[in-house]
Structure formats: structure tokens, C-alpha cells
Amino acid sequence: MNETNAGGVRQRSVEIVVPVHNEAHVLGNSIGRLHAYLEASFPFPFRITVADNASTDATWQAATGLTARLPHVHAVHLEAKGRGRALKYVWSRSEADVVAYMDVDLSTGLDGFLPLVAPLLSGHSDLAIGSRLHRQAAVVRGPKREFISRSYNLLLKLGLAARFSDAQCGFKAVRTEVFRALAPHIEDNTWFFDTELLVLAERNRLRIHEVPVDWVDDPDSRVDIVATAVDDLKGMGRMQRRILTGRTRVALPPRSGTAHVTAATHGAASVEPGPDGGEARAGAERTSPPHGSRRPARPGESGVSGPRVPRRATGAAPPRRRRRGGQRPRRPHAPDHHGRRRPRRHRTRFALMRLRAFRPRRTPSPRLEPAS
């Protein structure tokens, strides 16, 4: 899976985990469809891992048959049940740069997979989730599941101050190094695993990218809604206690693949690769000021080459604004009743004008004419 391109540079890879439990009747069709789609349209190296967690039917035999027939499919078997346990086991041992998972019924449209993992492969984001509650999502499901999903996410916003829109959509991805740092702090191994992962990521100020998805409800879903809701409420109470006691902080690795631009003293800023090859640090090309100039030369002046950059990026101090005649700038005045700032003398003049306008006029006294 660690492939290189024509220039000898290692390409970033993705591992997709499909956790299954007694899904022998749909496993072959779903994995075959997913494998064909990724081979035809996914531009990065990938691996599909079927994680069988304590199945009692022919799921494991179907998974091993797929590994012999399809080149990019692998399978693992776990003795204990739990979606979170299966994801934690495979993701912690993955050699890929990005790990993802999706439900075996492929309820989520596969066209959203590349937009899901692209921000993680570029290093821009740390986690990515598919959202069925996004205003641009296209969802087909019954009113009962819609009510339960919206109520659960509303409780997360009220109780845990969550800012993500959909915690339980089976369509997520995370950078492998980030998950390895968060995994020891995730206690749940069942359905609350997703929520705990997202809450820990938000509490540690990680970037979570949301993708609106096309989602069609699976009528054959065998999730116990009541038991899952009770476990989720218990998990929310546990996370509230952890937040109140300050036990959500995690030491995380730096985000790779991003460019940190620092202010250059003079001249144009240039980006240099960091020591790990992923990060970048900005340098500067110092230029000598032209003859007779009072300030350092900037690109585009006196034969200095390079793109013109704003004064803020070069670190040069902004010029002082002075009035004509070398006077000191006026001090700001409070706004008048029109909301405009005026100098003191103008305010005094307008006050006099208003007094004159409202001053009562003197009426001439009547003349007394002598009686004839």
C-alpha cells in the first residue's frame, strides 16, 4: 500500500474498514461494489479491511473468500463484539496515512468518499465526517429514525456543547497519527465510540471537516434502538464528568502538510520545507535599500525583482499619517447626534446654530397713539 509515484515520492494511502457482524448475506455484494468503485475512480492507494467481530454465521468464510478474489481486500477476525472495538483494533495497527470506515450496507453514496478524505490527505483537517443533517444532504429514511437522530444530536449540543451536526453517520475518516494519540483516551467500544472520538477531537481543537452525504435508509438494519439510546445516554454522562474534571486534554502530533508563513523582515517571503518534509516554514530574501532611499526596497522598486507583497507581510512599519503643515493628527471626538465625528469647534458652532433656531423671536410692542 506504500506506493511511490514516477518521481520517487511516496503517495499517501487510505485504509477503509468495514466492520461486520453476521452480514454474510450482503458482504460479497457490498465489498465487490466498493472495490470496483475505488479501483475505477479513487486516485490514491487504498486497502479495504473487513473487520469481523464475533460473527456466528458464515461471515468470516465470505470475508476470506473476498481476500482471495480481490487484490486490495484484507480481513481480520475479533472474538469480541463491538463496532468501536473493531475500528480501534484495525486503525491502531494501520500503515496508511488516513483511516476510514463505512457501514456494510453502503447506505451512504460512494461519490462522497473522495471529498471526505481529501482534506485529510492534504493535511488541512484532522477528522472528516459525513453528515445526514447538513442542509445540502439528500436523505431518504422514515420519520422515526429522523426524529431519533435529530433528538440525539440536539442532546449532544445541549449537554456536551458539540458543534458537529451528525455524530452517528457511518461514514468517517481520521488521520492515523491523530487517532493513535486519541485511542488510549476512548473508553467506549460499541456505538458511542464515534461520539466519544468527535468530542475528544473538538475539546482538543482539532479540525473536523463535514461532508453532506446522499443517504438511503437500510430497511434490514438490526440495530437495537432502545439499548443503543441507553448506552449513548450513559456515555454522555461519562463525557460530561470528564469535561468537568478536565480529563479530555490529549498530547497531539503537529498537523503535517501545512505551510506556516512567518513575517519576513524585508523583501518577498519564500516557503522552505520543514525538517520532516511535510511542514514548511517561511524564509525571506533580504534586499539592500536603493541609493538615496529612506526605507528598505520592496519588490517592484528600483530593479528589485519578485512579487509585490503587502506591507503587513513584509513586517515594515506602516507610515505615520500626519496632517498638512506637519501638525499632529487630531484626536478622535465623540460622535454627534447624527452619528458623525466632528471636531470640537464644529460641534460648538452647530450648538450655537441650534440655539439661534429655537430662540423665541421678539415681537414689537404695540404703539400707543394719542387720543384725538
Coordinates of C-alpha atoms in Angstrom, one line a residue:
M1 CA 0.0 0.0 0.0
N2 CA 3.0 2.3 0.4
E3 CA 3.4 3.1 -3.3
T4 CA 5.6 5.8 -4.9
N5 CA 5.0 7.9 -8.0
A6 CA 7.2 8.4 -11.0
G7 CA 9.4 10.9 -9.1
G8 CA 10.1 8.5 -6.3
V9 CA 7.8 10.3 -3.8
R10 CA 5.7 8.2 -1.5
Q11 CA 2.0 8.6 -2.1
R12 CA -0.4 9.0 0.7
S13 CA -2.7 6.0 1.2
V14 CA -6.1 5.2 2.7
E15 CA -7.4 2.2 4.6
I16 CA -11.2 1.6 4.6
V17 CA -12.5 -0.6 7.4
V18 CA -15.9 -2.3 7.1
P19 CA -17.0 -3.6 10.5
V20 CA -19.4 -6.5 10.1
H21 CA -21.4 -8.8 12.5
N22 CA -23.5 -11.6 10.9
E23 CA -23.6 -9.9 7.5
A24 CA -22.8 -12.9 5.2
H25 CA -25.8 -12.3 3.0
V26 CA -24.7 -8.8 1.9
L27 CA -20.9 -8.9 2.4
G28 CA -19.9 -10.2 -1.0
N29 CA -22.1 -7.8 -3.0
S30 CA -21.2 -4.7 -0.9
I31 CA -17.4 -5.3 -0.9
G32 CA -17.3 -6.1 -4.6
R33 CA -19.2 -2.9 -5.4
L34 CA -16.9 -0.8 -3.1
H35 CA -13.7 -2.4 -4.6
A36 CA -14.9 -1.7 -8.2
Y37 CA -15.7 1.9 -7.4
L38 CA -12.4 2.6 -5.7
E39 CA -10.4 0.9 -8.5
A40 CA -12.2 3.0 -11.2
S41 CA -12.3 6.4 -9.6
F42 CA -10.1 6.7 -6.5
P43 CA -6.7 8.3 -7.3
F44 CA -4.8 7.2 -4.2
P45 CA -3.5 3.8 -3.0
F46 CA -6.2 2.0 -0.8
R47 CA -6.9 -1.1 1.2
I48 CA -10.3 -2.5 2.2
T49 CA -10.3 -4.3 5.5
V50 CA -13.3 -6.4 6.6
A51 CA -13.4 -6.5 10.4
D52 CA -15.5 -9.4 11.5
N53 CA -16.4 -9.0 15.2
A54 CA -17.7 -12.2 16.7
S55 CA -20.0 -13.3 13.9
T56 CA -21.8 -16.6 14.3
D57 CA -22.8 -17.2 10.7
A58 CA -20.7 -17.6 7.5
T59 CA -19.4 -14.0 7.5
W60 CA -15.7 -15.0 8.2
Q61 CA -15.8 -17.5 5.4
A62 CA -17.2 -15.0 3.0
A63 CA -14.5 -12.4 4.0
T64 CA -11.7 -14.8 3.4
G65 CA -13.1 -15.7 0.0
L66 CA -13.1 -12.0 -0.9
T67 CA -9.4 -11.7 0.1
A68 CA -8.5 -14.5 -2.3
R69 CA -10.6 -13.0 -5.1
L70 CA -9.9 -9.2 -4.8
P71 CA -6.4 -7.8 -4.6
H72 CA -7.0 -4.9 -2.3
V73 CA -9.2 -6.7 0.3
H74 CA -8.0 -8.0 3.7
A75 CA -9.9 -9.5 6.6
V76 CA -9.4 -9.6 10.4
H77 CA -11.4 -11.6 12.9
L78 CA -12.1 -10.5 16.5
E79 CA -13.6 -12.7 19.2
A80 CA -15.4 -9.9 21.0
K81 CA -18.4 -7.9 19.6
G82 CA -18.5 -4.1 19.1
R83 CA -18.0 -1.7 16.2
G84 CA -15.8 0.6 18.3
R85 CA -13.6 -2.3 19.3
A86 CA -13.1 -3.4 15.7
L87 CA -12.3 0.1 14.5
K88 CA -9.8 0.7 17.3
Y89 CA -8.1 -2.6 16.6
V90 CA -7.6 -2.1 12.9
W91 CA -7.0 1.7 12.9
S92 CA -4.3 1.5 15.6
R93 CA -2.3 -1.1 13.5
S94 CA -2.8 0.5 10.1
E95 CA 0.1 1.7 8.0
A96 CA -2.0 4.1 5.9
D97 CA -1.9 7.8 6.3
V98 CA -5.7 8.1 6.6
V99 CA -8.1 5.5 8.0
A100 CA -11.8 5.5 7.3
Y101 CA -14.9 3.3 7.8
M102 CA -18.3 2.9 6.3
D103 CA -21.3 0.6 7.0
V104 CA -21.5 -2.7 5.2
D105 CA -24.9 -1.8 3.6
L106 CA -23.3 1.2 1.8
S107 CA -26.3 3.4 2.7
T108 CA -24.0 6.4 2.1
G109 CA -23.3 7.3 -1.6
L110 CA -19.8 6.4 -2.6
D111 CA -19.4 9.7 -4.5
G112 CA -18.8 11.4 -1.2
F113 CA -15.8 9.3 -0.3
L114 CA -13.1 11.4 -2.1
P115 CA -14.4 14.7 -0.7
L116 CA -14.4 13.0 2.8
V117 CA -10.7 12.0 2.8
A118 CA -9.2 14.8 0.5
P119 CA -8.8 17.4 3.4
L120 CA -7.1 14.7 5.5
L121 CA -4.7 13.6 2.7
S122 CA -3.7 17.3 2.1
G123 CA -3.1 17.9 5.8
H124 CA -5.7 20.6 6.1
S125 CA -8.1 18.7 8.5
D126 CA -7.7 16.1 11.2
L127 CA -11.1 14.3 11.1
A128 CA -13.9 14.2 8.5
I129 CA -17.5 13.0 8.9
G130 CA -20.4 12.5 6.7
S131 CA -23.5 14.5 7.8
R132 CA -27.1 13.4 7.1
L133 CA -28.3 16.6 8.9
H134 CA -26.5 19.0 6.7
R135 CA -28.8 21.3 4.8
Q136 CA -27.4 20.1 1.5
A137 CA -27.6 16.4 2.3
A138 CA -30.1 14.1 0.5
V139 CA -31.6 11.6 3.0
V140 CA -34.3 9.0 2.5
R141 CA -35.5 7.5 5.7
G142 CA -38.5 7.1 7.9
P143 CA -39.8 9.7 10.4
K144 CA -39.0 7.5 13.4
R145 CA -35.2 7.4 12.6
E146 CA -35.2 11.0 11.6
F147 CA -36.7 12.0 15.0
I148 CA -34.3 9.8 16.9
S149 CA -31.2 11.1 15.0
R150 CA -32.1 14.8 15.4
S151 CA -33.0 14.3 19.1
Y152 CA -29.7 12.6 19.9
N153 CA -27.6 15.3 18.1
L154 CA -29.6 18.0 19.9
L155 CA -28.8 16.4 23.3
L156 CA -25.1 16.4 22.3
K157 CA -25.3 20.1 21.5
L158 CA -27.1 20.9 24.8
G159 CA -25.2 18.6 27.1
L160 CA -21.7 18.5 25.6
A161 CA -21.7 21.7 23.6
A162 CA -20.9 19.8 20.4
R163 CA -20.6 21.7 17.2
F164 CA -20.7 18.9 14.7
S165 CA -24.0 18.1 13.2
D166 CA -24.2 14.3 12.9
A167 CA -22.4 12.0 15.3
Q168 CA -23.7 8.6 14.3
C169 CA -23.4 8.6 10.5
G170 CA -21.4 5.5 9.4
F171 CA -19.1 7.4 7.1
K172 CA -16.0 8.9 8.9
A173 CA -12.2 9.3 8.4
V174 CA -9.3 10.4 10.5
R175 CA -5.6 10.9 10.2
T176 CA -3.9 7.8 11.5
E177 CA -1.4 9.6 13.7
V178 CA -4.2 11.7 15.3
F179 CA -6.2 8.6 16.0
R180 CA -3.2 6.9 17.7
A181 CA -3.0 9.8 20.1
L182 CA -6.7 9.8 20.8
A183 CA -7.2 6.0 21.0
P184 CA -5.9 5.4 24.6
H185 CA -8.5 8.0 25.8
I186 CA -11.5 6.4 24.1
E187 CA -13.3 4.2 26.6
D188 CA -16.4 3.0 24.7
N189 CA -16.1 0.0 22.3
T190 CA -19.6 0.0 20.9
W191 CA -21.9 2.6 19.3
F192 CA -20.8 5.6 21.4
F193 CA -17.3 5.2 20.0
D194 CA -18.0 7.7 17.3
T195 CA -19.3 10.4 19.6
E196 CA -16.5 10.0 22.1
L197 CA -13.9 10.3 19.3
L198 CA -15.6 13.5 18.0
V199 CA -16.0 15.1 21.4
L200 CA -12.3 14.5 22.3
A201 CA -11.3 15.9 18.9
E202 CA -13.3 19.1 19.5
R203 CA -12.1 19.5 23.0
N204 CA -8.5 19.4 21.7
R205 CA -9.3 21.9 19.0
L206 CA -8.8 19.6 16.0
R207 CA -10.3 20.4 12.7
I208 CA -13.4 18.4 11.8
H209 CA -14.5 18.5 8.2
E210 CA -18.2 17.8 7.4
V211 CA -19.4 16.5 4.1
P212 CA -23.1 16.4 3.1
V213 CA -24.0 12.9 2.0
D214 CA -26.6 11.1 -0.1
W215 CA -28.0 8.5 2.3
V216 CA -30.7 5.9 1.9
D217 CA -32.0 4.0 4.9
D218 CA -31.5 0.3 5.0
P219 CA -34.7 -1.5 5.9
D220 CA -32.8 -4.6 7.0
S221 CA -31.0 -2.7 9.8
R222 CA -30.9 -4.8 13.0
V223 CA -29.7 -2.1 15.5
D224 CA -31.4 -2.2 18.8
I225 CA -32.6 1.4 19.1
V226 CA -33.6 1.2 22.8
A227 CA -30.4 -0.4 24.0
T228 CA -28.3 1.9 21.8
A229 CA -30.0 5.0 23.2
V230 CA -29.5 3.9 26.8
D231 CA -25.8 3.3 26.2
D232 CA -25.5 6.7 24.4
L233 CA -27.0 8.5 27.4
K234 CA -24.6 6.7 29.8
G235 CA -21.7 7.7 27.5
M236 CA -22.9 11.3 27.5
G237 CA -22.9 11.4 31.3
R238 CA -19.4 9.9 31.4
M239 CA -18.1 12.5 28.9
Q240 CA -19.7 15.3 31.0
R241 CA -17.8 14.2 34.1
R242 CA -14.6 14.0 32.1
I243 CA -15.1 17.5 30.7
L244 CA -15.9 18.9 34.2
T245 CA -12.7 17.3 35.7
G246 CA -10.5 18.4 32.8
R247 CA -9.6 14.8 31.6
T248 CA -10.1 15.5 27.9
R249 CA -6.8 17.1 27.1
V250 CA -4.5 14.9 24.8
A251 CA -1.0 15.4 23.6
L252 CA -1.4 15.5 19.8
P253 CA 1.2 15.4 16.9
P254 CA 1.6 18.6 14.8
R255 CA -0.6 18.8 11.7
S256 CA 1.6 17.8 8.7
G257 CA 1.4 19.1 5.1
T258 CA 0.6 22.7 6.0
A259 CA 2.6 25.8 5.4
H260 CA 3.4 28.2 8.3
V261 CA 4.1 31.6 7.0
T262 CA 6.2 33.9 9.2
A263 CA 6.7 37.6 8.6
A264 CA 9.8 38.5 6.6
T265 CA 11.8 41.5 7.6
H266 CA 12.4 42.8 4.1
G267 CA 11.7 41.6 0.6
A268 CA 9.4 38.8 -0.5
A269 CA 8.6 35.8 1.7
S270 CA 9.7 32.4 0.4
V271 CA 8.5 29.0 1.6
E272 CA 11.1 26.4 2.7
P273 CA 10.4 22.7 3.5
G274 CA 10.5 21.8 7.2
P275 CA 12.7 19.1 8.7
D276 CA 10.1 16.4 8.4
G277 CA 9.4 17.1 4.8
G278 CA 5.7 17.9 5.5
E279 CA 5.7 21.2 7.2
A280 CA 7.0 24.4 5.7
R281 CA 8.5 27.5 7.1
A282 CA 8.7 30.9 5.5
G283 CA 12.0 32.5 4.9
A284 CA 12.9 35.9 3.5
E285 CA 15.2 37.3 0.8
R286 CA 16.9 40.4 2.2
T287 CA 17.5 43.2 -0.2
S288 CA 19.6 46.3 0.2
P289 CA 17.8 49.7 0.0
P290 CA 18.4 51.7 -3.2
H291 CA 20.6 54.6 -3.1
G292 CA 19.0 57.7 -1.5
S293 CA 16.0 55.7 -0.2
R294 CA 14.9 56.2 3.4
R295 CA 13.3 52.8 3.7
P296 CA 14.1 49.2 2.6
A297 CA 13.4 48.4 -1.0
R298 CA 10.3 46.5 -1.8
P299 CA 9.7 44.2 -4.8
G300 CA 8.9 46.2 -8.0
E301 CA 11.0 49.2 -7.0
S302 CA 14.4 50.2 -8.3
G303 CA 15.1 47.0 -10.1
V304 CA 14.2 44.7 -7.2
S305 CA 12.6 41.5 -8.7
G306 CA 9.9 39.4 -7.1
P307 CA 6.2 39.5 -6.5
R308 CA 4.8 42.5 -4.7
V309 CA 3.7 41.6 -1.2
P310 CA 1.6 43.7 1.2
R311 CA 3.4 45.8 3.8
R312 CA 1.9 43.7 6.5
A313 CA 3.6 40.6 5.2
T314 CA 7.0 42.2 4.9
G315 CA 7.0 43.4 8.5
A316 CA 7.7 47.0 7.6
A317 CA 6.1 49.6 9.9
P318 CA 3.1 51.5 8.4
P319 CA 3.8 55.2 7.7
R320 CA 2.6 57.7 10.2
R321 CA -0.3 59.8 9.0
R322 CA 0.2 63.5 9.6
R323 CA -1.9 66.5 8.6
R324 CA -0.7 69.1 6.2
G325 CA 1.8 71.5 7.6
G326 CA 3.4 68.9 9.9
Q327 CA 0.6 69.2 12.5
R328 CA -0.2 66.4 14.8
P329 CA -3.2 64.3 13.9
R330 CA -6.4 65.2 15.5
R331 CA -7.7 63.3 18.5
P332 CA -10.9 61.4 17.8
H333 CA -14.1 63.1 19.1
A334 CA -17.3 61.6 20.3
P335 CA -20.0 61.3 17.6
D336 CA -22.7 63.9 17.4
H337 CA -26.4 63.2 17.4
H338 CA -26.1 62.3 13.7
G339 CA -23.5 59.6 14.4
R340 CA -20.7 61.6 12.8
R341 CA -17.4 62.5 14.4
R342 CA -16.7 66.3 14.2
P343 CA -14.0 68.4 15.7
R344 CA -14.8 70.4 18.8
R345 CA -15.1 73.8 17.1
H346 CA -17.7 72.4 14.6
R347 CA -19.8 71.0 17.5
T348 CA -19.7 74.4 19.2
R349 CA -20.8 76.1 16.0
F350 CA -23.7 73.7 15.4
A351 CA -24.8 74.1 19.0
L352 CA -25.0 77.9 18.6
M353 CA -26.9 77.4 15.4
R354 CA -29.5 75.2 17.2
L355 CA -29.8 77.8 20.0
R356 CA -30.5 80.5 17.5
A357 CA -33.0 78.4 15.7
F358 CA -35.0 77.7 18.8
R359 CA -34.6 81.2 20.3
P360 CA -38.0 82.9 20.6
R361 CA -38.4 86.0 18.3
R362 CA -39.0 89.3 19.9
T363 CA -42.4 90.8 18.9
P364 CA -42.6 94.6 18.7
S365 CA -44.6 96.2 21.4
P366 CA -47.8 97.9 20.3
R367 CA -47.6 101.6 19.8
L368 CA -49.9 103.8 21.9
E369 CA -51.4 106.6 19.7
P370 CA -52.5 109.7 21.5
A371 CA -56.2 110.0 21.8
S372 CA -57.7 112.6 19.5

